[in-house]
PDB file of C-alpha atoms in Angstrom:
ATOM      1  CA  UNK A   1     -12.147-306.689 -45.754  1.00 46.00           C
ATOM      2  CA  UNK A   2     -14.153-303.650 -46.560  1.00 42.00           C
ATOM      3  CA  UNK A   3     -17.080-305.228 -48.396  1.00 43.00           C
ATOM      4  CA  UNK A   4     -19.859-307.697 -47.946  1.00 43.00           C
ATOM      5  CA  UNK A   5     -21.216-310.433 -50.170  1.00 43.00           C
ATOM      6  CA  UNK A   6     -24.296-310.101 -52.364  1.00 44.00           C
ATOM      7  CA  UNK A   7     -27.552-310.912 -50.564  1.00 45.00           C
ATOM      8  CA  UNK A   8     -28.054-314.146 -52.512  1.00 44.00           C
ATOM      9  CA  UNK A   9     -24.546-315.402 -51.795  1.00 44.00           C
ATOM     10  CA  UNK A  10     -24.773-314.415 -48.158  1.00 43.00           C
ATOM     11  CA  UNK A  11     -28.078-316.202 -47.739  1.00 46.00           C
ATOM     12  CA  UNK A  12     -26.758-319.329 -49.400  1.00 44.00           C
ATOM     13  CA  UNK A  13     -23.710-319.593 -47.177  1.00 51.00           C
ATOM     14  CA  UNK A  14     -25.005-317.948 -44.000  1.00 56.00           C
ATOM     15  CA  UNK A  15     -23.752-319.702 -40.867  1.00 66.00           C
ATOM     16  CA  UNK A  16     -25.814-320.321 -37.755  1.00 72.00           C
ATOM     17  CA  UNK A  17     -26.501-317.566 -35.232  1.00 75.00           C
ATOM     18  CA  UNK A  18     -24.119-319.237 -32.803  1.00 82.00           C
ATOM     19  CA  UNK A  19     -21.297-319.083 -35.340  1.00 82.00           C
ATOM     20  CA  UNK A  20     -22.008-315.416 -36.039  1.00 80.00           C
ATOM     21  CA  UNK A  21     -21.980-314.713 -32.301  1.00 80.00           C
ATOM     22  CA  UNK A  22     -18.650-316.551 -32.058  1.00 88.00           C
ATOM     23  CA  UNK A  23     -17.174-314.454 -34.895  1.00 84.00           C
ATOM     24  CA  UNK A  24     -18.311-311.276 -33.113  1.00 83.00           C
ATOM     25  CA  UNK A  25     -16.910-312.348 -29.760  1.00 86.00           C
ATOM     26  CA  UNK A  26     -13.559-313.425 -31.208  1.00 89.00           C
ATOM     27  CA  UNK A  27     -13.163-310.217 -33.220  1.00 90.00           C
ATOM     28  CA  UNK A  28     -13.976-308.119 -30.155  1.00 87.00           C
ATOM     29  CA  UNK A  29     -11.284-309.900 -28.168  1.00 91.00           C
ATOM     30  CA  UNK A  30      -8.774-309.673 -31.017  1.00 92.00           C
ATOM     31  CA  UNK A  31      -9.342-305.940 -31.587  1.00 87.00           C
ATOM     32  CA  UNK A  32      -9.145-305.190 -27.894  1.00 88.00           C
ATOM     33  CA  UNK A  33      -6.176-307.384 -27.010  1.00 91.00           C
ATOM     34  CA  UNK A  34      -3.962-306.868 -30.095  1.00 90.00           C
ATOM     35  CA  UNK A  35      -2.226-303.636 -28.988  1.00 87.00           C
ATOM     36  CA  UNK A  36      -1.530-304.975 -25.509  1.00 87.00           C
ATOM     37  CA  UNK A  37      -0.347-308.377 -26.758  1.00 90.00           C
ATOM     38  CA  UNK A  38       1.946-306.769 -29.346  1.00 90.00           C
ATOM     39  CA  UNK A  39       3.543-304.482 -26.755  1.00 86.00           C
ATOM     40  CA  UNK A  40       4.042-307.405 -24.364  1.00 86.00           C
ATOM     41  CA  UNK A  41       5.424-310.016 -26.759  1.00 92.00           C
ATOM     42  CA  UNK A  42       7.215-307.967 -29.443  1.00 91.00           C
ATOM     43  CA  UNK A  43      10.581-306.560 -28.434  1.00 90.00           C
ATOM     44  CA  UNK A  44      11.414-302.949 -29.211  1.00 87.00           C
ATOM     45  CA  UNK A  45      14.194-303.856 -31.673  1.00 90.00           C
ATOM     46  CA  UNK A  46      12.246-306.531 -33.559  1.00 92.00           C
ATOM     47  CA  UNK A  47      12.336-305.798 -37.286  1.00 92.00           C
ATOM     48  CA  UNK A  48       8.898-304.491 -38.279  1.00 89.00           C
ATOM     49  CA  UNK A  49       9.036-305.923 -41.810  1.00 90.00           C
ATOM     50  CA  UNK A  50       9.590-309.417 -40.463  1.00 94.00           C
ATOM     51  CA  UNK A  51       6.434-309.115 -38.349  1.00 93.00           C
ATOM     52  CA  UNK A  52       4.353-307.884 -41.285  1.00 90.00           C
ATOM     53  CA  UNK A  53       5.602-310.598 -43.654  1.00 93.00           C
ATOM     54  CA  UNK A  54       4.979-313.296 -41.070  1.00 95.00           C
ATOM     55  CA  UNK A  55       1.467-311.989 -40.488  1.00 93.00           C
ATOM     56  CA  UNK A  56       0.675-311.974 -44.212  1.00 90.00           C
ATOM     57  CA  UNK A  57       1.970-315.547 -44.575  1.00 94.00           C
ATOM     58  CA  UNK A  58      -0.208-316.630 -41.650  1.00 95.00           C
ATOM     59  CA  UNK A  59      -3.253-314.993 -43.271  1.00 92.00           C
ATOM     60  CA  UNK A  60      -2.692-316.939 -46.484  1.00 93.00           C
ATOM     61  CA  UNK A  61      -2.366-320.214 -44.600  1.00 95.00           C
ATOM     62  CA  UNK A  62      -5.531-319.521 -42.601  1.00 93.00           C
ATOM     63  CA  UNK A  63      -7.517-318.574 -45.715  1.00 92.00           C
ATOM     64  CA  UNK A  64      -6.389-321.692 -47.615  1.00 94.00           C
ATOM     65  CA  UNK A  65      -7.289-323.926 -44.682  1.00 94.00           C
ATOM     66  CA  UNK A  66     -10.764-322.357 -44.546  1.00 90.00           C
ATOM     67  CA  UNK A  67     -11.257-322.773 -48.308  1.00 91.00           C
ATOM     68  CA  UNK A  68     -10.289-326.435 -47.990  1.00 93.00           C
ATOM     69  CA  UNK A  69     -12.667-326.849 -45.064  1.00 90.00           C
ATOM     70  CA  UNK A  70     -15.610-325.478 -47.051  1.00 85.00           C
ATOM     71  CA  UNK A  71     -14.640-327.494 -50.138  1.00 88.00           C
ATOM     72  CA  UNK A  72     -14.252-324.550 -52.530  1.00 86.00           C
ATOM     73  CA  UNK A  73     -10.460-324.346 -52.916  1.00 88.00           C
ATOM     74  CA  UNK A  74     -10.290-326.030 -56.340  1.00 87.00           C
ATOM     75  CA  UNK A  75     -13.208-324.001 -57.720  1.00 87.00           C
ATOM     76  CA  UNK A  76     -11.738-320.692 -56.556  1.00 84.00           C
ATOM     77  CA  UNK A  77      -8.312-321.337 -58.054  1.00 85.00           C
ATOM     78  CA  UNK A  78      -9.696-322.790 -61.303  1.00 86.00           C
ATOM     79  CA  UNK A  79     -11.439-319.456 -61.953  1.00 82.00           C
ATOM     80  CA  UNK A  80      -8.406-317.393 -60.949  1.00 83.00           C
ATOM     81  CA  UNK A  81      -6.580-315.127 -63.425  1.00 81.00           C
ATOM     82  CA  UNK A  82      -3.522-312.941 -62.913  1.00 81.00           C
ATOM     83  CA  UNK A  83      -5.150-309.904 -64.547  1.00 80.00           C
ATOM     84  CA  UNK A  84      -8.255-310.202 -62.410  1.00 78.00           C
ATOM     85  CA  UNK A  85      -6.182-310.619 -59.274  1.00 81.00           C
ATOM     86  CA  UNK A  86      -4.033-307.563 -59.942  1.00 79.00           C
ATOM     87  CA  UNK A  87      -7.081-305.468 -60.844  1.00 76.00           C
ATOM     88  CA  UNK A  88      -9.027-306.408 -57.726  1.00 78.00           C
ATOM     89  CA  UNK A  89      -6.279-306.752 -55.145  1.00 81.00           C
ATOM     90  CA  UNK A  90      -3.076-305.085 -56.323  1.00 82.00           C
ATOM     91  CA  UNK A  91      -3.443-301.515 -55.059  1.00 83.00           C
ATOM     92  CA  UNK A  92      -5.309-302.403 -51.837  1.00 82.00           C
ATOM     93  CA  UNK A  93      -2.632-304.995 -51.061  1.00 80.00           C
ATOM     94  CA  UNK A  94       0.200-302.490 -51.380  1.00 81.00           C
ATOM     95  CA  UNK A  95      -1.727-299.996 -49.239  1.00 85.00           C
ATOM     96  CA  UNK A  96      -2.455-302.551 -46.526  1.00 79.00           C
ATOM     97  CA  UNK A  97       1.192-303.629 -46.438  1.00 76.00           C
ATOM     98  CA  UNK A  98       2.249-300.037 -45.721  1.00 85.00           C
ATOM     99  CA  UNK A  99      -0.576-299.656 -43.198  1.00 86.00           C
ATOM    100  CA  UNK A 100       0.531-302.761 -41.287  1.00 78.00           C
ATOM    101  CA  UNK A 101       4.090-301.465 -41.081  1.00 81.00           C
ATOM    102  CA  UNK A 102       2.888-298.150 -39.663  1.00 88.00           C
ATOM    103  CA  UNK A 103       0.687-299.943 -37.122  1.00 85.00           C
ATOM    104  CA  UNK A 104       3.602-302.055 -35.924  1.00 79.00           C
ATOM    105  CA  UNK A 105       5.639-298.886 -35.318  1.00 85.00           C
ATOM    106  CA  UNK A 106       2.759-297.235 -33.480  1.00 86.00           C
ATOM    107  CA  UNK A 107       2.050-300.290 -31.287  1.00 78.00           C
ATOM    108  CA  UNK A 108       5.445-299.872 -29.648  1.00 79.00           C
ATOM    109  CA  UNK A 109       5.192-296.165 -28.883  1.00 83.00           C
ATOM    110  CA  UNK A 110       1.609-295.453 -27.826  1.00 81.00           C
ATOM    111  CA  UNK A 111      -0.522-296.272 -24.833  1.00 76.00           C
ATOM    112  CA  UNK A 112      -2.696-299.264 -25.797  1.00 70.00           C
ATOM    113  CA  UNK A 113      -6.052-297.535 -25.249  1.00 68.00           C
ATOM    114  CA  UNK A 114      -4.895-294.383 -27.050  1.00 76.00           C
ATOM    115  CA  UNK A 115      -3.779-296.503 -29.985  1.00 78.00           C
ATOM    116  CA  UNK A 116      -7.120-298.323 -30.141  1.00 71.00           C
ATOM    117  CA  UNK A 117      -9.168-295.119 -30.098  1.00 73.00           C
ATOM    118  CA  UNK A 118      -7.012-293.282 -32.662  1.00 79.00           C
ATOM    119  CA  UNK A 119      -7.159-296.357 -34.852  1.00 77.00           C
ATOM    120  CA  UNK A 120     -10.961-295.964 -35.013  1.00 70.00           C
ATOM    121  CA  UNK A 121     -10.588-292.797 -37.106  1.00 76.00           C
ATOM    122  CA  UNK A 122     -10.385-295.209 -40.039  1.00 77.00           C
ATOM    123  CA  UNK A 123     -14.198-294.990 -40.016  1.00 72.00           C
ATOM    124  CA  UNK A 124     -13.917-291.301 -40.928  1.00 76.00           C
ATOM    125  CA  UNK A 125     -11.533-292.068 -43.778  1.00 82.00           C
ATOM    126  CA  UNK A 126     -13.662-294.988 -44.973  1.00 78.00           C
ATOM    127  CA  UNK A 127     -16.685-292.680 -45.167  1.00 78.00           C
ATOM    128  CA  UNK A 128     -14.667-290.115 -47.103  1.00 83.00           C
ATOM    129  CA  UNK A 129     -13.221-292.565 -49.630  1.00 84.00           C
ATOM    130  CA  UNK A 130     -16.458-294.504 -50.147  1.00 78.00           C
ATOM    131  CA  UNK A 131     -18.092-291.197 -51.080  1.00 83.00           C
ATOM    132  CA  UNK A 132     -15.167-290.283 -53.328  1.00 87.00           C
ATOM    133  CA  UNK A 133     -14.892-293.693 -55.039  1.00 83.00           C
ATOM    134  CA  UNK A 134     -18.408-295.159 -54.777  1.00 75.00           C
ATOM    135  CA  UNK A 135     -20.545-292.050 -54.361  1.00 79.00           C
ATOM    136  CA  UNK A 136     -22.056-293.235 -51.057  1.00 74.00           C
ATOM    137  CA  UNK A 137     -23.541-290.274 -49.168  1.00 78.00           C
ATOM    138  CA  UNK A 138     -23.714-289.693 -45.405  1.00 77.00           C
ATOM    139  CA  UNK A 139     -26.787-288.751 -43.372  1.00 84.00           C
ATOM    140  CA  UNK A 140     -26.788-285.611 -41.210  1.00 86.00           C
ATOM    141  CA  UNK A 141     -26.443-287.769 -38.097  1.00 87.00           C
ATOM    142  CA  UNK A 142     -23.503-289.585 -39.638  1.00 81.00           C
ATOM    143  CA  UNK A 143     -21.816-286.245 -40.299  1.00 83.00           C
ATOM    144  CA  UNK A 144     -22.362-285.384 -36.618  1.00 88.00           C
ATOM    145  CA  UNK A 145     -20.812-288.728 -35.678  1.00 83.00           C
ATOM    146  CA  UNK A 146     -17.749-288.021 -37.806  1.00 79.00           C
ATOM    147  CA  UNK A 147     -17.374-284.598 -36.160  1.00 83.00           C
ATOM    148  CA  UNK A 148     -17.428-286.269 -32.730  1.00 84.00           C
ATOM    149  CA  UNK A 149     -14.767-288.698 -33.925  1.00 77.00           C
ATOM    150  CA  UNK A 150     -12.504-285.869 -35.074  1.00 76.00           C
ATOM    151  CA  UNK A 151     -12.933-284.198 -31.686  1.00 80.00           C
ATOM    152  CA  UNK A 152     -11.889-287.410 -29.939  1.00 79.00           C
ATOM    153  CA  UNK A 153      -8.807-287.723 -32.152  1.00 74.00           C
ATOM    154  CA  UNK A 154      -7.780-284.133 -31.317  1.00 72.00           C
ATOM    155  CA  UNK A 155      -8.214-284.801 -27.596  1.00 75.00           C
ATOM    156  CA  UNK A 156      -6.034-287.879 -27.782  1.00 69.00           C
ATOM    157  CA  UNK A 157      -3.354-286.139 -29.825  1.00 63.00           C
ATOM    158  CA  UNK A 158      -3.125-283.290 -27.312  1.00 63.00           C
ATOM    159  CA  UNK A 159      -3.222-285.652 -24.344  1.00 63.00           C
ATOM    160  CA  UNK A 160      -0.559-288.028 -25.641  1.00 58.00           C
ATOM    161  CA  UNK A 161       1.762-285.233 -26.787  1.00 56.00           C
ATOM    162  CA  UNK A 162       1.667-283.441 -23.425  1.00 56.00           C
ATOM    163  CA  UNK A 163       1.754-286.539 -21.202  1.00 56.00           C
ATOM    164  CA  UNK A 164       4.581-286.864 -18.685  1.00 41.00           C
ATOM    165  CA  UNK A 165       6.839-289.814 -18.160  1.00 46.00           C
ATOM    166  CA  UNK A 166       6.558-291.296 -21.634  1.00 48.00           C
ATOM    167  CA  UNK A 167       9.021-294.116 -21.981  1.00 50.00           C
ATOM    168  CA  UNK A 168      10.506-292.889 -25.252  1.00 49.00           C
ATOM    169  CA  UNK A 169      11.462-289.512 -23.874  1.00 52.00           C
ATOM    170  CA  UNK A 170       9.313-286.693 -25.144  1.00 67.00           C
ATOM    171  CA  UNK A 171       6.225-285.508 -26.967  1.00 74.00           C
ATOM    172  CA  UNK A 172       8.033-285.123 -30.310  1.00 78.00           C
ATOM    173  CA  UNK A 173       9.014-288.788 -30.298  1.00 81.00           C
ATOM    174  CA  UNK A 174       5.456-289.882 -29.421  1.00 82.00           C
ATOM    175  CA  UNK A 175       4.029-287.632 -32.140  1.00 81.00           C
ATOM    176  CA  UNK A 176       6.417-288.877 -34.855  1.00 83.00           C
ATOM    177  CA  UNK A 177       6.504-292.576 -33.937  1.00 83.00           C
ATOM    178  CA  UNK A 178       3.108-293.056 -32.308  1.00 86.00           C
ATOM    179  CA  UNK A 179       0.360-290.599 -33.269  1.00 87.00           C
ATOM    180  CA  UNK A 180       1.340-289.862 -36.881  1.00 90.00           C
ATOM    181  CA  UNK A 181       1.879-293.526 -37.899  1.00 90.00           C
ATOM    182  CA  UNK A 182      -1.483-294.715 -36.539  1.00 89.00           C
ATOM    183  CA  UNK A 183      -3.277-291.704 -38.055  1.00 89.00           C
ATOM    184  CA  UNK A 184      -1.777-292.308 -41.501  1.00 92.00           C
ATOM    185  CA  UNK A 185      -2.477-296.031 -41.130  1.00 91.00           C
ATOM    186  CA  UNK A 186      -6.133-295.251 -40.401  1.00 88.00           C
ATOM    187  CA  UNK A 187      -6.354-293.097 -43.526  1.00 90.00           C
ATOM    188  CA  UNK A 188      -4.795-295.869 -45.630  1.00 91.00           C
ATOM    189  CA  UNK A 189      -7.202-298.372 -44.095  1.00 84.00           C
ATOM    190  CA  UNK A 190     -10.157-296.281 -45.249  1.00 83.00           C
ATOM    191  CA  UNK A 191      -8.757-295.995 -48.767  1.00 87.00           C
ATOM    192  CA  UNK A 192      -7.968-299.711 -49.058  1.00 83.00           C
ATOM    193  CA  UNK A 193     -11.352-300.676 -47.617  1.00 78.00           C
ATOM    194  CA  UNK A 194     -13.151-298.555 -50.200  1.00 79.00           C
ATOM    195  CA  UNK A 195     -11.068-300.040 -53.008  1.00 81.00           C
ATOM    196  CA  UNK A 196     -11.865-303.548 -51.761  1.00 77.00           C
ATOM    197  CA  UNK A 197     -15.568-302.736 -51.735  1.00 72.00           C
ATOM    198  CA  UNK A 198     -15.345-301.499 -55.313  1.00 77.00           C
ATOM    199  CA  UNK A 199     -13.428-304.610 -56.363  1.00 74.00           C
ATOM    200  CA  UNK A 200     -15.868-306.975 -54.693  1.00 67.00           C
ATOM    201  CA  UNK A 201     -18.834-305.360 -56.425  1.00 61.00           C
ATOM    202  CA  UNK A 202     -17.155-305.634 -59.817  1.00 61.00           C
ATOM    203  CA  UNK A 203     -15.105-308.833 -59.512  1.00 65.00           C
ATOM    204  CA  UNK A 204     -17.303-310.755 -57.051  1.00 68.00           C
ATOM    205  CA  UNK A 205     -14.290-312.046 -55.113  1.00 73.00           C
ATOM    206  CA  UNK A 206     -14.863-313.979 -51.888  1.00 79.00           C
ATOM    207  CA  UNK A 207     -13.280-312.596 -48.724  1.00 78.00           C
ATOM    208  CA  UNK A 208     -10.898-315.574 -48.495  1.00 86.00           C
ATOM    209  CA  UNK A 209      -9.585-315.133 -52.048  1.00 86.00           C
ATOM    210  CA  UNK A 210      -9.165-311.399 -51.521  1.00 82.00           C
ATOM    211  CA  UNK A 211      -7.184-312.181 -48.372  1.00 84.00           C
ATOM    212  CA  UNK A 212      -4.878-314.591 -50.221  1.00 88.00           C
ATOM    213  CA  UNK A 213      -4.317-312.273 -53.165  1.00 86.00           C
ATOM    214  CA  UNK A 214      -3.774-309.152 -51.113  1.00 82.00           C
ATOM    215  CA  UNK A 215      -1.436-310.869 -48.668  1.00 85.00           C
ATOM    216  CA  UNK A 216       0.670-312.287 -51.498  1.00 87.00           C
ATOM    217  CA  UNK A 217       0.847-309.056 -53.500  1.00 84.00           C
ATOM    218  CA  UNK A 218       1.467-306.964 -50.397  1.00 81.00           C
ATOM    219  CA  UNK A 219       4.275-309.276 -49.327  1.00 87.00           C
ATOM    220  CA  UNK A 220       5.904-309.009 -52.744  1.00 86.00           C
ATOM    221  CA  UNK A 221       5.780-305.202 -52.540  1.00 81.00           C
ATOM    222  CA  UNK A 222       7.233-305.265 -49.047  1.00 83.00           C
ATOM    223  CA  UNK A 223      10.000-307.665 -50.056  1.00 89.00           C
ATOM    224  CA  UNK A 224      10.885-305.398 -52.968  1.00 87.00           C
ATOM    225  CA  UNK A 225      11.133-302.428 -50.606  1.00 83.00           C
ATOM    226  CA  UNK A 226      13.664-304.255 -48.410  1.00 88.00           C
ATOM    227  CA  UNK A 227      16.283-303.861 -51.143  1.00 86.00           C
ATOM    228  CA  UNK A 228      17.008-300.315 -49.949  1.00 84.00           C
ATOM    229  CA  UNK A 229      15.039-299.913 -46.724  1.00 86.00           C
ATOM    230  CA  UNK A 230      16.558-299.821 -43.197  1.00 90.00           C
ATOM    231  CA  UNK A 231      14.543-302.941 -42.348  1.00 91.00           C
ATOM    232  CA  UNK A 232      15.972-304.749 -45.356  1.00 92.00           C
ATOM    233  CA  UNK A 233      19.484-303.848 -44.261  1.00 93.00           C
ATOM    234  CA  UNK A 234      18.703-305.025 -40.730  1.00 93.00           C
ATOM    235  CA  UNK A 235      17.375-308.355 -42.028  1.00 94.00           C
ATOM    236  CA  UNK A 236      20.500-308.924 -44.110  1.00 93.00           C
ATOM    237  CA  UNK A 237      22.730-308.006 -41.180  1.00 93.00           C
ATOM    238  CA  UNK A 238      20.961-309.673 -38.243  1.00 94.00           C
ATOM    239  CA  UNK A 239      18.600-312.170 -39.877  1.00 94.00           C
ATOM    240  CA  UNK A 240      14.841-312.286 -40.464  1.00 93.00           C
ATOM    241  CA  UNK A 241      13.981-313.357 -36.919  1.00 94.00           C
ATOM    242  CA  UNK A 242      16.208-310.841 -35.131  1.00 93.00           C
ATOM    243  CA  UNK A 243      14.882-310.217 -31.581  1.00 93.00           C
ATOM    244  CA  UNK A 244      12.055-312.727 -32.089  1.00 95.00           C
ATOM    245  CA  UNK A 245      11.109-315.024 -29.235  1.00 93.00           C
ATOM    246  CA  UNK A 246       8.740-317.962 -29.039  1.00 92.00           C
ATOM    247  CA  UNK A 247       6.031-315.565 -27.849  1.00 93.00           C
ATOM    248  CA  UNK A 248       6.394-313.240 -30.849  1.00 95.00           C
ATOM    249  CA  UNK A 249       4.332-315.768 -32.782  1.00 95.00           C
ATOM    250  CA  UNK A 250       1.286-314.975 -30.604  1.00 93.00           C
ATOM    251  CA  UNK A 251       0.594-311.398 -31.864  1.00 93.00           C
ATOM    252  CA  UNK A 252       1.449-312.484 -35.422  1.00 95.00           C
ATOM    253  CA  UNK A 253      -1.170-315.238 -35.381  1.00 94.00           C
ATOM    254  CA  UNK A 254      -3.690-313.004 -33.608  1.00 93.00           C
ATOM    255  CA  UNK A 255      -3.321-310.348 -36.288  1.00 92.00           C
ATOM    256  CA  UNK A 256      -3.735-312.932 -39.041  1.00 93.00           C
ATOM    257  CA  UNK A 257      -6.871-314.426 -37.512  1.00 92.00           C
ATOM    258  CA  UNK A 258      -8.238-310.908 -37.016  1.00 91.00           C
ATOM    259  CA  UNK A 259      -7.919-310.247 -40.743  1.00 87.00           C
ATOM    260  CA  UNK A 260      -9.977-313.347 -41.493  1.00 89.00           C
ATOM    261  CA  UNK A 261     -12.584-312.471 -38.848  1.00 87.00           C
ATOM    262  CA  UNK A 262     -13.128-308.963 -40.225  1.00 77.00           C
ATOM    263  CA  UNK A 263     -14.297-310.440 -43.531  1.00 70.00           C
ATOM    264  CA  UNK A 264     -16.585-312.951 -41.823  1.00 74.00           C
ATOM    265  CA  UNK A 265     -18.153-310.378 -39.482  1.00 74.00           C
ATOM    266  CA  UNK A 266     -18.702-307.864 -42.282  1.00 63.00           C
ATOM    267  CA  UNK A 267     -20.323-310.517 -44.470  1.00 62.00           C
ATOM    268  CA  UNK A 268     -22.534-312.310 -41.962  1.00 67.00           C
ATOM    269  CA  UNK A 269     -23.153-309.817 -39.125  1.00 63.00           C
ATOM    270  CA  UNK A 270     -23.312-306.521 -41.029  1.00 50.00           C
ATOM    271  CA  UNK A 271     -21.922-303.076 -40.361  1.00 45.00           C
ATOM    272  CA  UNK A 272     -24.163-302.200 -37.398  1.00 44.00           C
ATOM    273  CA  UNK A 273     -23.055-305.113 -35.238  1.00 59.00           C
ATOM    274  CA  UNK A 274     -19.465-304.601 -36.342  1.00 67.00           C
ATOM    275  CA  UNK A 275     -19.770-301.096 -34.872  1.00 61.00           C
ATOM    276  CA  UNK A 276     -20.696-302.602 -31.530  1.00 62.00           C
ATOM    277  CA  UNK A 277     -17.653-304.878 -31.824  1.00 75.00           C
ATOM    278  CA  UNK A 278     -15.396-301.849 -32.291  1.00 70.00           C
ATOM    279  CA  UNK A 279     -16.851-300.062 -29.259  1.00 65.00           C
ATOM    280  CA  UNK A 280     -16.659-303.204 -27.137  1.00 74.00           C
ATOM    281  CA  UNK A 281     -13.042-303.672 -28.186  1.00 78.00           C
ATOM    282  CA  UNK A 282     -12.155-300.262 -26.763  1.00 73.00           C
ATOM    283  CA  UNK A 283     -13.560-301.323 -23.425  1.00 72.00           C
ATOM    284  CA  UNK A 284     -11.636-304.612 -23.641  1.00 80.00           C
ATOM    285  CA  UNK A 285      -8.412-302.681 -24.261  1.00 80.00           C
ATOM    286  CA  UNK A 286      -9.010-300.395 -21.283  1.00 77.00           C
ATOM    287  CA  UNK A 287      -9.814-303.348 -19.029  1.00 80.00           C
ATOM    288  CA  UNK A 288      -6.799-305.412 -20.106  1.00 85.00           C
ATOM    289  CA  UNK A 289      -4.444-302.461 -19.762  1.00 82.00           C
ATOM    290  CA  UNK A 290      -5.650-301.779 -16.229  1.00 82.00           C
ATOM    291  CA  UNK A 291      -5.561-305.477 -15.219  1.00 84.00           C
ATOM    292  CA  UNK A 292      -2.176-306.397 -16.679  1.00 82.00           C
ATOM    293  CA  UNK A 293      -0.276-303.091 -16.613  1.00 80.00           C
ATOM    294  CA  UNK A 294      -1.939-301.526 -13.599  1.00 83.00           C
ATOM    295  CA  UNK A 295      -2.283-298.319 -15.596  1.00 77.00           C
ATOM    296  CA  UNK A 296      -5.633-296.509 -15.447  1.00 81.00           C
ATOM    297  CA  UNK A 297      -6.708-294.559 -18.556  1.00 76.00           C
ATOM    298  CA  UNK A 298      -5.538-290.950 -18.757  1.00 74.00           C
ATOM    299  CA  UNK A 299      -7.988-288.078 -18.364  1.00 81.00           C
ATOM    300  CA  UNK A 300      -7.819-287.367 -22.106  1.00 77.00           C
ATOM    301  CA  UNK A 301      -8.606-291.002 -22.865  1.00 76.00           C
ATOM    302  CA  UNK A 302     -11.564-290.952 -20.489  1.00 81.00           C
ATOM    303  CA  UNK A 303     -12.854-287.800 -22.202  1.00 84.00           C
ATOM    304  CA  UNK A 304     -12.349-289.232 -25.684  1.00 81.00           C
ATOM    305  CA  UNK A 305     -13.715-292.723 -25.062  1.00 81.00           C
ATOM    306  CA  UNK A 306     -17.420-291.747 -24.801  1.00 87.00           C
ATOM    307  CA  UNK A 307     -17.033-289.497 -27.855  1.00 85.00           C
ATOM    308  CA  UNK A 308     -15.674-292.382 -29.901  1.00 81.00           C
ATOM    309  CA  UNK A 309     -18.292-294.813 -28.609  1.00 83.00           C
ATOM    310  CA  UNK A 310     -21.125-292.359 -29.303  1.00 87.00           C
ATOM    311  CA  UNK A 311     -19.846-291.420 -32.762  1.00 82.00           C
ATOM    312  CA  UNK A 312     -19.443-295.023 -33.914  1.00 79.00           C
ATOM    313  CA  UNK A 313     -22.882-295.976 -32.586  1.00 83.00           C
ATOM    314  CA  UNK A 314     -24.599-293.034 -34.310  1.00 86.00           C
ATOM    315  CA  UNK A 315     -22.750-293.643 -37.556  1.00 77.00           C
ATOM    316  CA  UNK A 316     -23.774-297.306 -37.700  1.00 72.00           C
ATOM    317  CA  UNK A 317     -27.328-296.728 -36.424  1.00 81.00           C
ATOM    318  CA  UNK A 318     -28.441-293.925 -38.733  1.00 82.00           C
ATOM    319  CA  UNK A 319     -27.253-294.548 -42.310  1.00 79.00           C
ATOM    320  CA  UNK A 320     -28.146-292.337 -45.250  1.00 79.00           C
ATOM    321  CA  UNK A 321     -31.563-293.050 -46.790  1.00 80.00           C
ATOM    322  CA  UNK A 322     -32.398-291.863 -50.299  1.00 72.00           C
ATOM    323  CA  UNK A 323     -35.795-290.215 -49.851  1.00 67.00           C
ATOM    324  CA  UNK A 324     -36.617-290.432 -53.562  1.00 64.00           C
ATOM    325  CA  UNK A 325     -36.172-294.213 -53.563  1.00 60.00           C
ATOM    326  CA  UNK A 326     -38.046-294.480 -50.244  1.00 57.00           C
ATOM    327  CA  UNK A 327     -41.037-292.595 -51.661  1.00 54.00           C
TER     328      UNK A 327
END
């Protein structure tokens, strides 16, 4: 989720430091391992829509279980209204559903580390849309950080497009089915995150309820699109679980748990420590790719990695401060 709770609510429900550390560690592992796990356990011809719908269903189940565990399920649903749900979660849900589909396409056609680094450009888009929607300004150092991030994205685009021996047979294919999908998905992530932040400030939704609402609405939008989409035709022809294996469940569940963890980390650990999680996840991806695939990072990735790490650190470390309010 793209927002955090109010200070009073956060203080009232703040978990122990050990739990916060556990959330951070689990999210780092999930971010870093997700691209590699998806490439390993999802077959090339698996229907993308089936993966997205399964992930959304798993998110709902996880969120309901957590609401039951904390004893607030009945209270949350007793205060629920259809109008409020559509207002707070409708548009972000549809955007996230499209984003997830684009990410699934990109997973299959990009190097895992390249995917992870390009996916971090969502910070740039989040900054842009939070300014556009919420009027949140950036400090001069944050602007420098965003410039570094753009430079890293350009490096990766050039490197991936000119790389030799790509399994899908050419730079055009990698550009269309790898780089462009993850770039658009990052932009959509920034937009949806900003909309969620706006909704949370107005509607005061908890992260679990936002997860349930957005997953349900997004799934309905995606199901509606299958009426005329190639994926819908494939599902009707081959079945929902076409090319699934027992192991396909692993990346689906990992993605679902990651969605829950993002809300918890944002709420209880804050944006600065989440930035360290993102940087650490890049290192996890590089390590796992080298260990399991025996593939060292490309020169372009090695050049881009410190740029991304530096830009994210600076952006989180030096936020905008209103000097008038400070004085």
